[in-house]
Amino acid sequence: MICSLSGKEAEEPVISRKSGAIFERKLIEEYISAHGKDPISEENLTIEDLTKVQGVPEYVPPQLPSLASIPNLLKTFQNEWDALALEVFSLRKQLHKARQELSASLYHYDAAVRVAAKATEERDEAQRALKELSQAVGNGVSQIKNDIDNGHPYKNGDEIPVSTNNILLSDIAEELEVERERLFAQHKAQKKTTKQFSGADYSIQMKENIPLPFKTLATVAYRDGMLALASTAGSITIVDVQNDANTTKIVRKGKPSNITLIKSEGQVVPVATTKDKIFVGSEKTSLQHSGEIIAIASHPTLAYFVVVGRTGWLLATTNSIIHQDSTPYISAAFHIDGKLVALGSSSAIDIVDISTAEKVAAIEFSNANKLLFAPNGYWLLALSNESLLVIDIRTQSVVGNIEGSFKDFVIDPTSTIIIATSEDSTFLYKYSKSEKQWMNEPVVHLDQGIRSIFILDDVHFEDYLQTGDIPFIGIDTDIRKGELKKEN
């Protein structure tokens, strides 16, 4: 029988009623006299709690008269070894306990450091936001005061810069999260209905050309069946795609640099930029950006939009700037569920949670001129001067690299077909499920260039579910209606 303390065969084995372990009687009695506990279970233990193991021959070793004999010396050495075994066992237990306490201390220290760093970051962000707000309010008041002092008071209809910031990110966080959950459920249901057309063969058919309502186009946007066309002279024409005779015109001075459409109070409203100013709808008041505006992107369903430039980016609504940041960007795109926004810079693409303005991911891709999230929700399409990349934001890996100089592109509802356009051609690229990659060579090549292209699946979604045909609209020197025709 092996002693649980010394690891050697016990000469007089006893068993503990507390832990059920076997010990050498002499060793356990010494341990009890020193500690009063069971060395295994740490419960209180007395000598009366020890039970002799029956069936072991009882004999009394001869008592050596002195240390002069070799047997007596060996016995002394044995006693010293037993004492050493007790001490080593005690040290092992103390070491294990010390390791546990050290691990807990390190965990609490690391948690404290993280909390302190987060608090410091929030304090610095609050101080920076307060400073920017104070400067913006001061600049707005000074400008109006100078104009009045110089004999140029603002009159009814003049463009008055809006510098109010009475909405905070915390005020819209819950609304964004509720809308994200609703859109996620909606897109999940749509994926099931559109899956039937995944991997189908398509051809490109051009059907009808409609002249532009003016001579020269500056920029264009599309949303919910409405096409916003901005001329270089400053006017903006809203065209109903289903009935092109139904148009609305907004006249404004200055050449629009960018335009998008937002959903405000159930209506589709244009948001246009001219240099560093942002105009919503037909309002004469403007929101002011810190520098020249390069790109603009709108939320899928709510009246929020993001504006980016080389001096920073901002999140705004129809009459107020909600958040400003000095990080420069050149492109932007909202996720299909509306809570994340992709911001492209000269060195990378940052994924930002607009409910907190915190960067949640960064993808290495420089100078993205256009960004677009695929309907599947996890692919991000990024266009540069040399190529069109399809990036999986879950793994930040490239799943497709289509080389070429393109003007614009779109992706179909199944996320398996890309239409890319150049100055003189239109190309159709297809995703191969068997090879798990996008084809580098176009499946269809059409000798007709398009400057901007939009898929109209939101307008004719029921027709699409029945036929699989996908209507689209292209903008160049005129408005061109076409269709991705599903091959039988």
Short mmCIF file of C-alpha atoms in Angstrom, two decimals:
data_model
loop_
_atom_site.label_atom_id
_atom_site.label_comp_id
_atom_site.label_asym_id
_atom_site.label_seq_id
_atom_site.Cartn_x
_atom_site.Cartn_y
_atom_site.Cartn_z
CA MET A 1 0.00 0.00 0.00
CA ILE A 2 1.46 3.32 -1.13
CA CYS A 3 1.56 6.29 1.25
CA SER A 4 -0.12 9.42 -0.22
CA LEU A 5 2.52 11.62 1.41
CA SER A 6 5.83 9.88 0.71
CA GLY A 7 4.84 7.89 -2.37
CA LYS A 8 6.50 4.81 -0.86
CA GLU A 9 5.10 1.52 0.42
CA ALA A 10 3.69 2.04 3.91
CA GLU A 11 5.03 -0.15 6.69
CA GLU A 12 2.08 0.63 9.00
CA PRO A 13 -0.69 1.83 6.69
CA VAL A 14 -3.70 3.75 8.01
CA ILE A 15 -6.66 5.22 6.14
CA SER A 16 -8.19 8.67 6.70
CA ARG A 17 -11.93 8.77 7.32
CA LYS A 18 -12.03 12.28 5.80
CA SER A 19 -10.38 11.72 2.42
CA GLY A 20 -10.14 7.93 2.19
CA ALA A 21 -6.40 8.21 1.42
CA ILE A 22 -3.77 5.80 2.76
CA PHE A 23 -0.82 7.11 4.80
CA GLU A 24 2.15 5.83 6.76
CA ARG A 25 0.98 6.12 10.39
CA LYS A 26 4.11 7.87 11.57
CA LEU A 27 4.04 10.45 8.77
CA ILE A 28 0.33 11.30 9.09
CA GLU A 29 0.56 11.60 12.86
CA GLU A 30 3.43 14.07 12.49
CA TYR A 31 1.39 16.00 9.89
CA ILE A 32 -1.69 16.05 12.16
CA SER A 33 0.34 17.29 15.11
CA ALA A 34 1.73 20.09 12.95
CA HIS A 35 -1.38 21.11 10.95
CA GLY A 36 -4.43 19.34 12.35
CA LYS A 37 -5.86 18.74 8.88
CA ASP A 38 -6.13 16.02 6.25
CA PRO A 39 -3.35 16.77 3.72
CA ILE A 40 -5.57 15.68 0.81
CA SER A 41 -9.06 17.13 1.58
CA GLU A 42 -7.89 19.94 3.95
CA GLU A 43 -10.62 18.90 6.44
CA ASN A 44 -9.93 18.89 10.19
CA LEU A 45 -8.38 15.54 11.14
CA THR A 46 -7.42 13.93 14.43
CA ILE A 47 -5.51 10.76 15.19
CA GLU A 48 -8.81 9.14 16.18
CA ASP A 49 -10.00 9.65 12.57
CA LEU A 50 -7.28 7.29 11.35
CA THR A 51 -8.21 3.66 10.85
CA LYS A 52 -5.64 0.93 10.67
CA VAL A 53 -5.74 -1.09 7.46
CA GLN A 54 -6.52 -4.69 8.32
CA GLY A 55 -4.79 -7.64 6.74
CA VAL A 56 -1.30 -6.22 7.08
CA PRO A 57 1.10 -8.39 9.11
CA GLU A 58 1.80 -6.81 12.46
CA TYR A 59 5.31 -6.88 13.70
CA VAL A 60 7.52 -4.62 15.77
CA PRO A 61 10.86 -3.79 14.18
CA PRO A 62 13.80 -4.26 16.50
CA GLN A 63 14.88 -1.10 18.28
CA LEU A 64 18.42 -0.18 17.45
CA PRO A 65 20.37 0.78 20.56
CA SER A 66 22.38 3.55 18.95
CA LEU A 67 23.50 5.15 15.68
CA ALA A 68 26.65 3.12 15.70
CA SER A 69 25.17 0.30 13.73
CA ILE A 70 24.41 0.42 10.03
CA PRO A 71 20.76 -0.67 10.42
CA ASN A 72 20.18 2.14 12.92
CA LEU A 73 21.80 4.67 10.56
CA LEU A 74 19.58 3.47 7.75
CA LYS A 75 16.54 3.93 9.98
CA THR A 76 17.65 7.45 10.83
CA PHE A 77 18.08 8.23 7.16
CA GLN A 78 14.62 6.82 6.56
CA ASN A 79 13.17 9.14 9.22
CA GLU A 80 14.94 12.11 7.64
CA TRP A 81 13.59 11.11 4.23
CA ASP A 82 10.07 10.91 5.63
CA ALA A 83 10.42 14.40 7.11
CA LEU A 84 11.72 15.65 3.79
CA ALA A 85 8.73 14.06 1.99
CA LEU A 86 6.37 15.89 4.34
CA GLU A 87 8.12 19.21 3.70
CA VAL A 88 8.14 18.71 -0.09
CA PHE A 89 4.44 17.89 -0.07
CA SER A 90 3.69 21.03 1.94
CA LEU A 91 5.81 23.15 -0.41
CA ARG A 92 4.01 21.73 -3.46
CA LYS A 93 0.65 22.72 -1.99
CA GLN A 94 1.88 26.21 -1.13
CA LEU A 95 3.29 26.64 -4.67
CA HIS A 96 -0.02 25.59 -6.26
CA LYS A 97 -1.95 28.03 -4.05
CA ALA A 98 0.52 30.84 -4.83
CA ARG A 99 0.12 30.21 -8.56
CA GLN A 100 -3.67 30.44 -8.27
CA GLU A 101 -3.45 33.70 -6.31
CA LEU A 102 -0.96 35.16 -8.81
CA SER A 103 -3.18 34.22 -11.76
CA ALA A 104 -6.19 35.90 -10.13
CA SER A 105 -4.14 39.01 -9.34
CA LEU A 106 -2.88 39.29 -12.92
CA TYR A 107 -6.44 38.91 -14.25
CA HIS A 108 -7.75 41.68 -11.97
CA TYR A 109 -4.82 43.92 -12.90
CA ASP A 110 -5.40 43.41 -16.62
CA ALA A 111 -9.11 44.17 -16.21
CA ALA A 112 -8.29 47.34 -14.26
CA VAL A 113 -5.87 48.49 -16.98
CA ARG A 114 -8.52 47.93 -19.68
CA VAL A 115 -11.14 49.88 -17.73
CA ALA A 116 -8.71 52.73 -17.14
CA ALA A 117 -7.69 52.82 -20.82
CA LYS A 118 -11.34 52.84 -21.93
CA ALA A 119 -12.18 55.65 -19.51
CA THR A 120 -9.19 57.68 -20.73
CA GLU A 121 -10.20 57.16 -24.35
CA GLU A 122 -13.78 58.25 -23.66
CA ARG A 123 -12.54 61.32 -21.79
CA ASP A 124 -10.22 62.32 -24.66
CA GLU A 125 -13.02 61.76 -27.21
CA ALA A 126 -15.41 63.90 -25.16
CA GLN A 127 -12.84 66.69 -24.86
CA ARG A 128 -12.10 66.55 -28.59
CA ALA A 129 -15.81 66.60 -29.49
CA LEU A 130 -16.42 69.53 -27.14
CA LYS A 131 -13.53 71.47 -28.68
CA GLU A 132 -14.76 70.81 -32.24
CA LEU A 133 -18.31 71.79 -31.29
CA SER A 134 -17.11 75.01 -29.65
CA GLN A 135 -15.05 75.90 -32.72
CA ALA A 136 -17.96 75.13 -35.09
CA VAL A 137 -20.43 77.21 -33.08
CA GLY A 138 -17.91 80.04 -32.74
CA ASN A 139 -17.15 80.06 -36.47
CA GLY A 140 -20.86 80.09 -37.35
CA VAL A 141 -21.65 82.99 -35.01
CA SER A 142 -18.59 84.97 -36.17
CA GLN A 143 -19.48 84.53 -39.84
CA ILE A 144 -23.07 85.72 -39.36
CA LYS A 145 -21.91 88.65 -37.21
CA ASN A 146 -19.31 89.72 -39.81
CA ASP A 147 -21.86 89.60 -42.59
CA ILE A 148 -24.28 91.75 -40.59
CA ASP A 149 -21.52 94.23 -39.67
CA ASN A 150 -20.51 94.50 -43.32
CA GLY A 151 -24.02 95.44 -44.35
CA HIS A 152 -24.98 91.99 -45.69
CA PRO A 153 -27.67 90.67 -43.34
CA TYR A 154 -29.17 87.29 -44.22
CA LYS A 155 -32.39 87.58 -46.13
CA ASN A 156 -35.15 85.11 -46.65
CA GLY A 157 -33.95 82.48 -49.13
CA ASP A 158 -30.19 83.03 -48.61
CA GLU A 159 -27.98 80.03 -47.81
CA ILE A 160 -27.40 80.04 -44.04
CA PRO A 161 -24.84 77.52 -42.75
CA VAL A 162 -26.34 75.15 -40.16
CA SER A 163 -23.96 74.37 -37.30
CA THR A 164 -26.38 72.84 -34.80
CA ASN A 165 -25.43 69.59 -33.11
CA ASN A 166 -28.34 68.77 -30.81
CA ILE A 167 -28.36 65.02 -31.63
CA LEU A 168 -25.76 62.65 -30.18
CA LEU A 169 -24.70 59.15 -31.19
CA SER A 170 -26.22 57.80 -27.98
CA ASP A 171 -29.59 59.27 -29.04
CA ILE A 172 -29.72 57.21 -32.26
CA ALA A 173 -27.96 54.03 -31.10
CA GLU A 174 -31.15 52.22 -30.11
CA GLU A 175 -32.94 53.23 -33.32
CA LEU A 176 -30.04 51.95 -35.42
CA GLU A 177 -29.96 48.63 -33.55
CA VAL A 178 -33.72 48.08 -33.90
CA GLU A 179 -33.53 48.84 -37.62
CA ARG A 180 -30.51 46.57 -38.02
CA GLU A 181 -32.44 43.65 -36.53
CA ARG A 182 -35.41 44.35 -38.80
CA LEU A 183 -33.26 44.59 -41.93
CA PHE A 184 -31.31 41.48 -40.96
CA ALA A 185 -34.53 39.46 -40.70
CA GLN A 186 -35.76 40.90 -44.00
CA HIS A 187 -32.53 40.13 -45.86
CA LYS A 188 -32.38 36.64 -44.36
CA ALA A 189 -35.84 35.93 -45.76
CA GLN A 190 -34.88 37.37 -49.16
CA LYS A 191 -31.81 35.15 -49.37
CA LYS A 192 -34.06 32.08 -49.19
CA THR A 193 -36.31 33.35 -52.01
CA THR A 194 -33.48 34.47 -54.31
CA LYS A 195 -31.37 31.33 -53.75
CA GLN A 196 -33.22 29.60 -56.58
CA PHE A 197 -31.44 31.83 -59.13
CA SER A 198 -27.96 31.47 -57.65
CA GLY A 199 -25.51 30.38 -60.35
CA ALA A 200 -27.97 30.85 -63.25
CA ASP A 201 -26.75 31.94 -66.69
CA TYR A 202 -27.60 35.49 -67.77
CA SER A 203 -27.27 37.71 -70.82
CA ILE A 204 -27.33 41.52 -71.02
CA GLN A 205 -30.12 43.13 -73.05
CA MET A 206 -30.46 46.89 -73.66
CA LYS A 207 -34.08 47.93 -74.20
CA GLU A 208 -34.72 51.69 -74.20
CA ASN A 209 -32.81 54.98 -74.25
CA ILE A 210 -34.28 58.14 -72.67
CA PRO A 211 -32.61 61.54 -73.16
CA LEU A 212 -31.24 63.40 -70.14
CA PRO A 213 -33.32 66.41 -68.97
CA PHE A 214 -30.26 68.66 -69.43
CA LYS A 215 -27.04 68.81 -71.43
CA THR A 216 -24.26 67.75 -69.07
CA LEU A 217 -24.44 65.33 -66.13
CA ALA A 218 -22.45 66.02 -62.95
CA THR A 219 -23.46 63.13 -60.69
CA VAL A 220 -26.30 60.63 -60.23
CA ALA A 221 -27.95 58.50 -57.51
CA TYR A 222 -30.74 55.91 -57.34
CA ARG A 223 -33.07 54.65 -54.61
CA ASP A 224 -36.50 53.01 -54.36
CA GLY A 225 -37.44 53.61 -57.99
CA MET A 226 -36.31 57.24 -58.00
CA LEU A 227 -33.35 58.48 -60.04
CA ALA A 228 -31.62 61.72 -58.98
CA LEU A 229 -29.75 63.48 -61.80
CA ALA A 230 -27.59 66.52 -61.02
CA SER A 231 -26.45 68.79 -63.85
CA THR A 232 -23.20 70.74 -63.97
CA ALA A 233 -25.32 73.93 -63.91
CA GLY A 234 -26.65 73.06 -60.44
CA SER A 235 -30.18 71.79 -61.07
CA ILE A 236 -31.32 68.42 -59.68
CA THR A 237 -34.02 66.39 -61.44
CA ILE A 238 -35.77 63.50 -59.67
CA VAL A 239 -37.11 60.97 -62.21
CA ASP A 240 -39.57 58.16 -61.47
CA VAL A 241 -38.04 55.12 -63.19
CA GLN A 242 -41.40 53.43 -63.72
CA ASN A 243 -42.91 56.62 -65.18
CA ASP A 244 -40.17 58.88 -66.57
CA ALA A 245 -42.76 61.60 -67.26
CA ASN A 246 -43.10 62.02 -63.49
CA THR A 247 -40.22 64.35 -62.58
CA THR A 248 -39.36 66.91 -59.90
CA LYS A 249 -36.80 69.67 -60.38
CA ILE A 250 -34.75 71.53 -57.78
CA VAL A 251 -32.79 74.58 -58.94
CA ARG A 252 -29.68 75.56 -57.03
CA LYS A 253 -26.50 77.54 -57.69
CA GLY A 254 -23.17 75.76 -57.82
CA LYS A 255 -22.03 72.50 -59.41
CA PRO A 256 -23.00 69.44 -57.33
CA SER A 257 -20.01 67.21 -56.55
CA ASN A 258 -21.95 64.29 -55.05
CA ILE A 259 -25.56 63.25 -54.58
CA THR A 260 -27.46 60.56 -52.71
CA LEU A 261 -31.06 59.84 -51.75
CA ILE A 262 -32.35 59.36 -48.20
CA LYS A 263 -35.69 58.25 -46.77
CA SER A 264 -37.20 61.11 -44.72
CA GLU A 265 -40.79 61.04 -43.42
CA GLY A 266 -41.76 58.45 -46.02
CA GLN A 267 -40.37 60.48 -48.92
CA VAL A 268 -37.23 60.01 -51.01
CA VAL A 269 -35.19 63.20 -50.55
CA PRO A 270 -31.96 64.14 -52.41
CA VAL A 271 -28.86 65.15 -50.48
CA ALA A 272 -26.36 67.04 -52.66
CA THR A 273 -22.90 68.44 -51.91
CA THR A 274 -21.09 71.39 -53.46
CA LYS A 275 -17.45 71.67 -52.36
CA ASP A 276 -17.80 71.87 -48.53
CA LYS A 277 -21.58 72.37 -48.23
CA ILE A 278 -24.38 69.83 -47.88
CA PHE A 279 -27.94 70.58 -49.03
CA VAL A 280 -30.91 68.40 -48.11
CA GLY A 281 -33.87 68.45 -50.50
CA SER A 282 -34.95 71.91 -51.63
CA GLU A 283 -33.89 73.60 -48.39
CA LYS A 284 -31.72 76.71 -48.70
CA THR A 285 -29.92 76.05 -45.43
CA SER A 286 -26.79 73.93 -45.59
CA LEU A 287 -24.67 71.75 -43.35
CA GLN A 288 -20.99 72.70 -43.32
CA HIS A 289 -18.11 70.26 -43.77
CA SER A 290 -14.57 71.08 -42.64
CA GLY A 291 -13.16 70.74 -46.17
CA GLU A 292 -13.89 69.64 -49.70
CA ILE A 293 -16.35 66.73 -49.85
CA ILE A 294 -15.31 63.68 -51.91
CA ALA A 295 -18.08 61.12 -51.36
CA ILE A 296 -21.44 60.62 -49.67
CA ALA A 297 -23.40 57.50 -48.62
CA SER A 298 -26.90 57.12 -47.15
CA HIS A 299 -28.43 54.67 -44.66
CA PRO A 300 -30.53 51.92 -46.33
CA THR A 301 -33.79 53.02 -44.68
CA LEU A 302 -33.26 55.84 -42.15
CA ALA A 303 -32.59 59.55 -42.76
CA TYR A 304 -28.87 59.39 -41.90
CA PHE A 305 -25.94 59.87 -44.25
CA VAL A 306 -22.15 59.91 -44.11
CA VAL A 307 -19.99 62.50 -45.86
CA VAL A 308 -16.22 61.98 -46.33
CA GLY A 309 -13.33 64.15 -47.44
CA ARG A 310 -9.60 64.60 -47.00
CA THR A 311 -10.14 66.69 -43.85
CA GLY A 312 -12.40 64.17 -42.12
CA TRP A 313 -15.84 62.57 -42.15
CA LEU A 314 -19.18 63.25 -40.51
CA LEU A 315 -22.51 61.56 -39.78
CA ALA A 316 -25.56 63.77 -40.25
CA THR A 317 -29.32 63.80 -40.59
CA THR A 318 -31.60 66.21 -42.47
CA ASN A 319 -30.87 69.27 -40.32
CA SER A 320 -28.07 68.37 -37.90
CA ILE A 321 -24.54 67.03 -37.77
CA ILE A 322 -24.44 64.14 -35.29
CA HIS A 323 -20.76 63.22 -35.26
CA GLN A 324 -17.53 64.57 -36.79
CA ASP A 325 -14.10 62.97 -37.08
CA SER A 326 -10.84 64.27 -38.53
CA THR A 327 -9.77 60.96 -40.14
CA PRO A 328 -9.55 61.50 -43.96
CA TYR A 329 -11.43 59.19 -46.37
CA ILE A 330 -12.26 59.15 -50.08
CA SER A 331 -15.19 56.68 -50.32
CA ALA A 332 -18.03 55.34 -48.17
CA ALA A 333 -20.77 52.69 -48.21
CA PHE A 334 -23.38 51.56 -45.67
CA HIS A 335 -23.81 47.88 -44.83
CA ILE A 336 -27.13 46.42 -46.01
CA ASP A 337 -28.27 46.19 -42.37
CA GLY A 338 -27.46 49.85 -41.75
CA LYS A 339 -25.31 49.82 -38.60
CA LEU A 340 -21.84 49.49 -40.13
CA VAL A 341 -20.25 51.78 -42.69
CA ALA A 342 -17.14 51.08 -44.80
CA LEU A 343 -14.81 54.07 -45.21
CA GLY A 344 -12.00 53.90 -47.79
CA SER A 345 -8.77 55.86 -47.47
CA SER A 346 -5.51 56.07 -49.38
CA SER A 347 -4.11 53.15 -47.37
CA ALA A 348 -6.96 50.97 -46.04
CA ILE A 349 -10.70 50.38 -45.67
CA ASP A 350 -12.05 50.92 -42.15
CA ILE A 351 -15.29 49.30 -40.97
CA VAL A 352 -16.97 51.66 -38.46
CA ASP A 353 -19.96 51.12 -36.19
CA ILE A 354 -21.86 54.39 -36.63
CA SER A 355 -23.82 53.94 -33.39
CA THR A 356 -20.55 54.46 -31.49
CA ALA A 357 -18.22 55.81 -34.23
CA GLU A 358 -15.74 53.08 -33.25
CA LYS A 359 -13.62 51.25 -35.83
CA VAL A 360 -14.37 47.52 -35.62
CA ALA A 361 -12.11 46.28 -38.45
CA ALA A 362 -9.53 47.43 -40.99
CA ILE A 363 -8.84 45.92 -44.42
CA GLU A 364 -5.65 46.55 -46.38
CA PHE A 365 -6.78 48.07 -49.69
CA SER A 366 -5.63 51.47 -50.90
CA ASN A 367 -7.44 54.17 -52.91
CA ALA A 368 -10.89 52.58 -53.16
CA ASN A 369 -12.92 54.89 -55.42
CA LYS A 370 -16.19 53.07 -54.71
CA LEU A 371 -17.35 50.66 -52.01
CA LEU A 372 -20.46 48.47 -52.05
CA PHE A 373 -21.71 45.71 -49.72
CA ALA A 374 -23.14 42.63 -51.46
CA PRO A 375 -26.69 41.50 -50.62
CA ASN A 376 -25.32 38.46 -48.74
CA GLY A 377 -24.04 40.86 -46.07
CA TYR A 378 -20.49 39.54 -45.72
CA TRP A 379 -18.86 40.55 -49.03
CA LEU A 380 -17.49 44.04 -49.60
CA LEU A 381 -16.76 45.13 -53.17
CA ALA A 382 -13.98 47.71 -53.56
CA LEU A 383 -13.11 49.45 -56.86
CA SER A 384 -9.73 51.07 -57.56
CA ASN A 385 -8.18 52.36 -60.76
CA GLU A 386 -6.65 48.97 -61.53
CA SER A 387 -9.08 46.32 -60.24
CA LEU A 388 -12.32 45.35 -58.57
CA LEU A 389 -11.87 43.30 -55.40
CA VAL A 390 -14.42 41.16 -53.55
CA ILE A 391 -13.44 40.99 -49.87
CA ASP A 392 -14.92 38.69 -47.21
CA ILE A 393 -15.19 40.99 -44.17
CA ARG A 394 -15.51 38.02 -41.81
CA THR A 395 -11.97 36.80 -42.58
CA GLN A 396 -10.69 39.99 -44.32
CA SER A 397 -9.58 37.82 -47.22
CA VAL A 398 -9.90 38.46 -50.96
CA VAL A 399 -12.33 36.05 -52.64
CA GLY A 400 -12.25 37.75 -56.03
CA ASN A 401 -9.83 39.98 -57.96
CA ILE A 402 -11.16 41.25 -61.29
CA GLU A 403 -8.49 43.28 -63.06
CA GLY A 404 -9.51 46.20 -65.25
CA SER A 405 -10.21 49.92 -65.35
CA PHE A 406 -13.94 50.25 -64.59
CA LYS A 407 -16.20 53.27 -64.16
CA ASP A 408 -18.89 51.58 -62.07
CA PHE A 409 -20.28 48.19 -61.03
CA VAL A 410 -23.29 46.49 -59.40
CA ILE A 411 -23.98 43.03 -57.96
CA ASP A 412 -27.20 41.02 -58.32
CA PRO A 413 -29.53 39.95 -55.45
CA THR A 414 -27.94 36.47 -55.24
CA SER A 415 -24.41 37.94 -54.91
CA THR A 416 -23.20 35.71 -57.76
CA ILE A 417 -23.19 38.14 -60.74
CA ILE A 418 -21.28 41.41 -61.16
CA ILE A 419 -21.87 43.90 -63.97
CA ALA A 420 -18.84 46.17 -64.42
CA THR A 421 -18.78 49.08 -66.86
CA SER A 422 -16.02 51.04 -68.57
CA GLU A 423 -16.03 53.94 -71.03
CA ASP A 424 -16.80 51.73 -74.04
CA SER A 425 -17.81 48.29 -72.71
CA THR A 426 -20.03 46.46 -70.25
CA PHE A 427 -18.90 43.16 -68.69
CA LEU A 428 -20.66 40.38 -66.78
CA TYR A 429 -18.62 38.33 -64.29
CA LYS A 430 -19.89 35.22 -62.51
CA TYR A 431 -19.11 33.51 -59.20
CA SER A 432 -18.17 29.82 -59.46
CA LYS A 433 -19.52 27.93 -56.45
CA SER A 434 -17.58 24.81 -57.32
CA GLU A 435 -14.25 26.69 -57.35
CA LYS A 436 -15.29 29.15 -54.62
CA GLN A 437 -14.02 32.15 -56.56
CA TRP A 438 -14.99 34.82 -59.07
CA MET A 439 -14.12 34.29 -62.72
CA ASN A 440 -11.37 36.62 -63.92
CA GLU A 441 -12.67 36.61 -67.49
CA PRO A 442 -16.12 38.07 -68.34
CA VAL A 443 -18.93 35.68 -69.24
CA VAL A 444 -20.60 38.42 -71.32
CA HIS A 445 -18.93 41.36 -73.08
CA LEU A 446 -21.10 44.15 -74.49
CA ASP A 447 -19.56 46.89 -76.67
CA GLN A 448 -21.46 49.70 -74.98
CA GLY A 449 -20.06 51.87 -72.20
CA ILE A 450 -22.04 53.11 -69.19
CA ARG A 451 -20.89 55.76 -66.73
CA SER A 452 -23.15 54.73 -63.82
CA ILE A 453 -25.30 51.62 -63.36
CA PHE A 454 -28.01 50.63 -60.84
CA ILE A 455 -29.99 47.39 -60.36
CA LEU A 456 -33.74 47.92 -59.94
CA ASP A 457 -34.54 44.79 -57.93
CA ASP A 458 -36.28 46.86 -55.26
CA VAL A 459 -38.81 48.15 -57.82
CA HIS A 460 -39.58 44.87 -59.64
CA PHE A 461 -38.76 42.36 -56.88
CA GLU A 462 -41.96 40.32 -57.33
CA ASP A 463 -41.38 40.11 -61.10
CA TYR A 464 -37.81 39.00 -60.44
CA LEU A 465 -38.99 36.13 -58.18
CA GLN A 466 -41.23 34.86 -60.96
CA THR A 467 -38.89 35.15 -63.94
CA GLY A 468 -35.39 35.61 -62.56
CA ASP A 469 -34.88 38.60 -64.89
CA ILE A 470 -33.13 41.59 -63.29
CA PRO A 471 -33.89 45.09 -64.63
CA PHE A 472 -31.16 47.73 -64.43
CA ILE A 473 -30.64 51.31 -65.52
CA GLY A 474 -27.45 52.85 -66.90
CA ILE A 475 -26.53 56.53 -67.14
CA ASP A 476 -24.15 57.98 -69.71
CA THR A 477 -25.04 60.58 -72.33
CA ASP A 478 -28.62 59.39 -71.84
CA ILE A 479 -30.68 57.13 -69.57
CA ARG A 480 -30.48 53.50 -70.70
CA LYS A 481 -32.88 50.83 -69.51
CA GLY A 482 -31.71 47.25 -69.69
CA GLU A 483 -32.20 43.81 -68.27
CA LEU A 484 -30.18 40.83 -67.10
CA LYS A 485 -32.08 38.08 -68.92
CA LYS A 486 -32.07 34.67 -67.27
CA GLU A 487 -31.27 31.95 -69.79
CA ASN A 488 -33.68 28.99 -69.76
#
